[in-house]
PDB file of C-alpha atoms in Angstrom:
ATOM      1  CA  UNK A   1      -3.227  23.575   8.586  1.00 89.00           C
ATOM      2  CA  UNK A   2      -0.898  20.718   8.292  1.00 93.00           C
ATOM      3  CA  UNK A   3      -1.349  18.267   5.384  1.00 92.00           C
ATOM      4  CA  UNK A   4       0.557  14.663   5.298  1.00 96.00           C
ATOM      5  CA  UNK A   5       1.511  13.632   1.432  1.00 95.00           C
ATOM      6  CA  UNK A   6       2.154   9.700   1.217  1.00 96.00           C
ATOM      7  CA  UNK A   7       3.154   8.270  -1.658  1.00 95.00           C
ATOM      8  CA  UNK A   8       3.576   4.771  -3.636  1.00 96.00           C
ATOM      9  CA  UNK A   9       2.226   2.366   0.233  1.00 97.00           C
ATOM     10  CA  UNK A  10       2.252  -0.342  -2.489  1.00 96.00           C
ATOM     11  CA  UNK A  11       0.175  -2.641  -0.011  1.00 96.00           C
ATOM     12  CA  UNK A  12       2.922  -2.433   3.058  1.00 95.00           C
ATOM     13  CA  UNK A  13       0.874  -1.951   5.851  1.00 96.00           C
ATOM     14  CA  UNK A  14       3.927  -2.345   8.010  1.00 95.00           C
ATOM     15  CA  UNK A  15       5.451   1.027   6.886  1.00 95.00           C
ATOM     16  CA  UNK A  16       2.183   2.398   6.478  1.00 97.00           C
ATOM     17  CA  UNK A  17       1.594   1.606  10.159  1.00 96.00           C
ATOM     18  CA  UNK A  18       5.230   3.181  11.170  1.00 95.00           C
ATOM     19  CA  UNK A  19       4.405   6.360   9.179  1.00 96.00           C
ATOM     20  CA  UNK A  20       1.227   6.836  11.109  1.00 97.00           C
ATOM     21  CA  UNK A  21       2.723   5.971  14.397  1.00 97.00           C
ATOM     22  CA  UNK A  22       5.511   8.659  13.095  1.00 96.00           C
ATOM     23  CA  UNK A  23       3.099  11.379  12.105  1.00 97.00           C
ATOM     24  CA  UNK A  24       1.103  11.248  15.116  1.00 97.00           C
ATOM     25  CA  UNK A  25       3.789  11.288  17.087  1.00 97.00           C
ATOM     26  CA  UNK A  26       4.544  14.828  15.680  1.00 96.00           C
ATOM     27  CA  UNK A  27       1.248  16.190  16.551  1.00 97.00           C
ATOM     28  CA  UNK A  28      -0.974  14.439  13.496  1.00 96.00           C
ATOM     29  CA  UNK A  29      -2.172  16.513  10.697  1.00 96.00           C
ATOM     30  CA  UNK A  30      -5.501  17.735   9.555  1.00 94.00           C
ATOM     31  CA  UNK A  31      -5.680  15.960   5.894  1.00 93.00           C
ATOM     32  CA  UNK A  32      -4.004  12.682   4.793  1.00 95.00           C
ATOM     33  CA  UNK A  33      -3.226  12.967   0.860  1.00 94.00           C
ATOM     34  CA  UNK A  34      -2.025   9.643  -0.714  1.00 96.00           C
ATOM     35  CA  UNK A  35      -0.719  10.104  -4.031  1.00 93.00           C
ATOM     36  CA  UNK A  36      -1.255   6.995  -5.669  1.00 92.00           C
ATOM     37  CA  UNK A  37       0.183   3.113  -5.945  1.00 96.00           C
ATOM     38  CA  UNK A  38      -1.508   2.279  -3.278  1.00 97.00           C
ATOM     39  CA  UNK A  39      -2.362  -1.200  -2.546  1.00 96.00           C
ATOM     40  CA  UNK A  40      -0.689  -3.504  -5.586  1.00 95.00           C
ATOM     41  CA  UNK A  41       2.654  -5.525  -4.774  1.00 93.00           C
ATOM     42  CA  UNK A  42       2.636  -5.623  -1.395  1.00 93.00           C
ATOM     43  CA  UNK A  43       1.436  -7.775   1.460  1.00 95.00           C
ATOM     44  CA  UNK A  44      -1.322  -6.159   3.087  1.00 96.00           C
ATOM     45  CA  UNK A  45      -3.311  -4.346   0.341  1.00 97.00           C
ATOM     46  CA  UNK A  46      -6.719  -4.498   2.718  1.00 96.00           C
ATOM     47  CA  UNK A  47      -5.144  -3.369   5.727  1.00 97.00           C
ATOM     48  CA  UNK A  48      -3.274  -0.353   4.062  1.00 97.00           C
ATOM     49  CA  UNK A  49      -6.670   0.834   2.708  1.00 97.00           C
ATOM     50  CA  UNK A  50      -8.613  -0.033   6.033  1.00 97.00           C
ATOM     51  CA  UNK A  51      -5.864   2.232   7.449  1.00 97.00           C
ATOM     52  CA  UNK A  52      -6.687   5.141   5.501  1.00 98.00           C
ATOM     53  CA  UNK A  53     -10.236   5.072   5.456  1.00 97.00           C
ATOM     54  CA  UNK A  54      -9.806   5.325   9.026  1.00 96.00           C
ATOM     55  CA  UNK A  55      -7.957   8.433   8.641  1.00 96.00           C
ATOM     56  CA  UNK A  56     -10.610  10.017   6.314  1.00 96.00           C
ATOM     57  CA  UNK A  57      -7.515  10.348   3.776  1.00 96.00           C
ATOM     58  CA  UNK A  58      -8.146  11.636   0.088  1.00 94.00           C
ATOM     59  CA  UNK A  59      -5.874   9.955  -2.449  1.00 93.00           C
ATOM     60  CA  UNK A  60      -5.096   9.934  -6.741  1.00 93.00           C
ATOM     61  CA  UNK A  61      -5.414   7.120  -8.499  1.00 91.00           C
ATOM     62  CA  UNK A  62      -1.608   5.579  -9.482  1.00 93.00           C
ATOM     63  CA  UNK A  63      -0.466   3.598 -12.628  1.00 94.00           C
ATOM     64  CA  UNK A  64      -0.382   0.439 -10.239  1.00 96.00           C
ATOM     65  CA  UNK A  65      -3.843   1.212  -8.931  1.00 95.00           C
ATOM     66  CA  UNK A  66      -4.735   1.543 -13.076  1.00 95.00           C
ATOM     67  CA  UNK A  67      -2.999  -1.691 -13.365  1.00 96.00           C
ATOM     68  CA  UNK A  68      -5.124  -3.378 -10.751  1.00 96.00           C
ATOM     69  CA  UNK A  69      -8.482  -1.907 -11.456  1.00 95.00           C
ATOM     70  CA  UNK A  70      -8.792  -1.178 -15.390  1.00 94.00           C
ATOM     71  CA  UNK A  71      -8.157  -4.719 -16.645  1.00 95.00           C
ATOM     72  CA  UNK A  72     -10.918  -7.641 -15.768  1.00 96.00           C
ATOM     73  CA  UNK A  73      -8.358  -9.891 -14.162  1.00 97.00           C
ATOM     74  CA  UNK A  74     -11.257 -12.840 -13.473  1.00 95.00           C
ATOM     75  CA  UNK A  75     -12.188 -12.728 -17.291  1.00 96.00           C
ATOM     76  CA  UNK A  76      -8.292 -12.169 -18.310  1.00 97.00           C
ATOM     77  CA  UNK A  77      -6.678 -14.530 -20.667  1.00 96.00           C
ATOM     78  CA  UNK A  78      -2.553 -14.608 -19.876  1.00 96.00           C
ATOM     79  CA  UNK A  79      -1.059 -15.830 -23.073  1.00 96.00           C
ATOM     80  CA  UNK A  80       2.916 -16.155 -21.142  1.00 97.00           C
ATOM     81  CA  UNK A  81       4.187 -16.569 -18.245  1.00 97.00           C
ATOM     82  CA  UNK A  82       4.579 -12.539 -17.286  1.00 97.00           C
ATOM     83  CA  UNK A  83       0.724 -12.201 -18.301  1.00 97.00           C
ATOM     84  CA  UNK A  84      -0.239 -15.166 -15.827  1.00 97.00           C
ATOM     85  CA  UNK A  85       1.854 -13.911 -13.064  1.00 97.00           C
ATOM     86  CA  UNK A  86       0.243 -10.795 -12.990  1.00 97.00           C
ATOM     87  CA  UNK A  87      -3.028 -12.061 -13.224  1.00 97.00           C
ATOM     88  CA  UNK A  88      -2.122 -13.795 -10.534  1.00 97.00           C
ATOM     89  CA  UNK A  89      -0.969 -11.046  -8.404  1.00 97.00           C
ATOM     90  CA  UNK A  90      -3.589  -9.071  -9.495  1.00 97.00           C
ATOM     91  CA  UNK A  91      -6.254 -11.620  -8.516  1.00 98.00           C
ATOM     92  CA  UNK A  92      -4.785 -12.162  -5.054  1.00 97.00           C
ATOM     93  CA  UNK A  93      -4.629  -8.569  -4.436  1.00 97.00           C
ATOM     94  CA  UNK A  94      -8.226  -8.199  -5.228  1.00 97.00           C
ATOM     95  CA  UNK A  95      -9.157 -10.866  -3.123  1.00 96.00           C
ATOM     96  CA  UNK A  96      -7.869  -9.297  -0.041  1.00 96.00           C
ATOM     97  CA  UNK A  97      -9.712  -6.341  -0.539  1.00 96.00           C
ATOM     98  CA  UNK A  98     -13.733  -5.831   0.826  1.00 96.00           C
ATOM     99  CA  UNK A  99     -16.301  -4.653  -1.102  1.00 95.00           C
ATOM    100  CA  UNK A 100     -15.572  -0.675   0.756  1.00 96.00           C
ATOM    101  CA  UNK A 101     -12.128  -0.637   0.135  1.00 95.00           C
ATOM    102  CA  UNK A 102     -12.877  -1.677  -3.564  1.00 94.00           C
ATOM    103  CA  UNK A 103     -15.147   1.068  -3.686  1.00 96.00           C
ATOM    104  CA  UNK A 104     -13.045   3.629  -2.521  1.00 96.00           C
ATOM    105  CA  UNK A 105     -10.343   2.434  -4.839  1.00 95.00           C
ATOM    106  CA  UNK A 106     -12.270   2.685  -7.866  1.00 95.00           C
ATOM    107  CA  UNK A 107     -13.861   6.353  -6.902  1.00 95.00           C
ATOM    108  CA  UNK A 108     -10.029   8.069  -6.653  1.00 95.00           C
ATOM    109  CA  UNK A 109      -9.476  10.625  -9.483  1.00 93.00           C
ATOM    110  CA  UNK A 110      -6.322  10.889 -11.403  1.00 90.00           C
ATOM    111  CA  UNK A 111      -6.297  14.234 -10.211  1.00 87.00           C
ATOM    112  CA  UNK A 112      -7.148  16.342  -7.047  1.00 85.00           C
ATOM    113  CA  UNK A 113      -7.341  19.902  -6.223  1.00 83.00           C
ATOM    114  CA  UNK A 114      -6.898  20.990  -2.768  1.00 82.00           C
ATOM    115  CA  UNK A 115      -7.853  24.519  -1.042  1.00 83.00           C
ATOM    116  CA  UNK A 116      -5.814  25.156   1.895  1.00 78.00           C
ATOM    117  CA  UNK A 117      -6.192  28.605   3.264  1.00 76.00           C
ATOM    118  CA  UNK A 118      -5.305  30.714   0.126  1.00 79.00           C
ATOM    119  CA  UNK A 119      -2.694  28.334  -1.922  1.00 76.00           C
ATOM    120  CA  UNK A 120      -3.783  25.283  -3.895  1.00 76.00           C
ATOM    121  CA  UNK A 121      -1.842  22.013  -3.702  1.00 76.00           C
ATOM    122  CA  UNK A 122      -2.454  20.145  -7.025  1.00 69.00           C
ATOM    123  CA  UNK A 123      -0.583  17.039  -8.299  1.00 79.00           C
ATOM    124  CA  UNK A 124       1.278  16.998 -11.392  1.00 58.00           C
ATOM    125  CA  UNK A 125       1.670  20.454 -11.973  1.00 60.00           C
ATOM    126  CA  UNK A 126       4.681  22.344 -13.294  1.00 67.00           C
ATOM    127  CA  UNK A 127       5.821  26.024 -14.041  1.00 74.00           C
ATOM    128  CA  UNK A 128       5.390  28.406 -10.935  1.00 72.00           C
ATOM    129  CA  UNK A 129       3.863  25.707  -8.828  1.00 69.00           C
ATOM    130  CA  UNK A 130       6.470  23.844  -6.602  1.00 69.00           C
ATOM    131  CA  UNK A 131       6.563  20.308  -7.197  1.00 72.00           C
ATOM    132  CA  UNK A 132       7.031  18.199  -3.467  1.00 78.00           C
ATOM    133  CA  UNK A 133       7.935  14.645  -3.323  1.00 82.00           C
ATOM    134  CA  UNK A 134       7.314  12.789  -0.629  1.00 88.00           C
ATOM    135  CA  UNK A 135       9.262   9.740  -1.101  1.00 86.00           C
ATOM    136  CA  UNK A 136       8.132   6.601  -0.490  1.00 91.00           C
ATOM    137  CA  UNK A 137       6.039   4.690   1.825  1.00 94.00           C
ATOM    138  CA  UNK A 138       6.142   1.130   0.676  1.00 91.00           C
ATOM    139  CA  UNK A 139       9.826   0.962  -1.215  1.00 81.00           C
ATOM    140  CA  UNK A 140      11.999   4.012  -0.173  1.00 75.00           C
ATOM    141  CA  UNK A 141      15.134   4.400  -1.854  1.00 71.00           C
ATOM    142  CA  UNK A 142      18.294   4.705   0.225  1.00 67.00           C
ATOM    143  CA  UNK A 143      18.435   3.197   3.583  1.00 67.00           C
ATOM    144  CA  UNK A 144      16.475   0.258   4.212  1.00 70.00           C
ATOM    145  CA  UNK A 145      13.444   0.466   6.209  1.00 71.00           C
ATOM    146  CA  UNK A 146      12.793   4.290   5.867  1.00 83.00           C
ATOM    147  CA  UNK A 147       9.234   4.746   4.825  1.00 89.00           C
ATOM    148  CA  UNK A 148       8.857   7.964   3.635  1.00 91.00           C
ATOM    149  CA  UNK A 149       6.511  10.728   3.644  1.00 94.00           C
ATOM    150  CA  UNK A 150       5.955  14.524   3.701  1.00 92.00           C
ATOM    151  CA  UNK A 151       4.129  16.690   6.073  1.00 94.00           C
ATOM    152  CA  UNK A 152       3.205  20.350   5.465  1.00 88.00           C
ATOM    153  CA  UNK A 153       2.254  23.100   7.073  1.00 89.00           C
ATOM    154  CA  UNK A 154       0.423  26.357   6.653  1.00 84.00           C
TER     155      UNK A 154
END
């Protein structure tokens, strides 16, 4: 079993792209786990979901993705210039997503429990379990166009 974590694509469906091309190029993987921030900031926030619906990929929902969805941005009233900017972002970002990949969005959990083989991989959980970060997608820290990612095997 080989699982790939992604983390924070924050709409950049250029590295999302590269880490695909990158991951298949090492033989694929059998489940596509995206934990969170998935679409807001970035340029292509439709394209990076279209991207992993194609892939069948299971995701969490991430503070940015609560940002985006929890807060009626078409019925919002910005009372300074921070609120109106992200209104603004916010409403642009919605537009570029269709009414599936809106859907999708809006069904992740803030939590998910995977079965693989005998282990369970579960976010945000400390004590015995070992925590894994996979870095970045979207905005890796470090060298400059590095998306990141993490891919696991069983």
């Amino acid at each position: 079993m080989r699982l790939a974590v992604l983390a924070d694509i924050h709409g950049n469906g250029e590295a999302l792209r590269a880490v695909m091309a990158d991951l298949d190029g090492r033989g694929g993987a059998d489940r596509l786990l995206v934990l969170g921030d998935i679409v807001l900031l970035g340029p292509d926030p439709g394209e990076v979901v279209e991207l992993l619906l194609e892939r069948d990929a299971l995701g969490v929902y991430g503070n940015t993705d609560c940002f985006l969805l929890a807060t009626d941005w078409f019925a919002f009233e910005p009372r300074n210039e921070e609120a109106f900017a992200d209104q603004a972002l916010c409403l642009w970002a919605l537009e570029q997503l269709d009414e599936r990949a809106g859907a999708w969005l809006r069904a992740l959990p803030f939590q998910r429990e995977l079965e693989v083989g005998d282990q369970k991989v579960l976010d945000r959980t400390v004590g015995s379990v070992r925590l894994i970060n996979p870095g970045s997608v979207g905005y890796p820290q470090g060298e400059q166009r590095t998306a990141r990612y993490a891919l696991l095997t069983w």
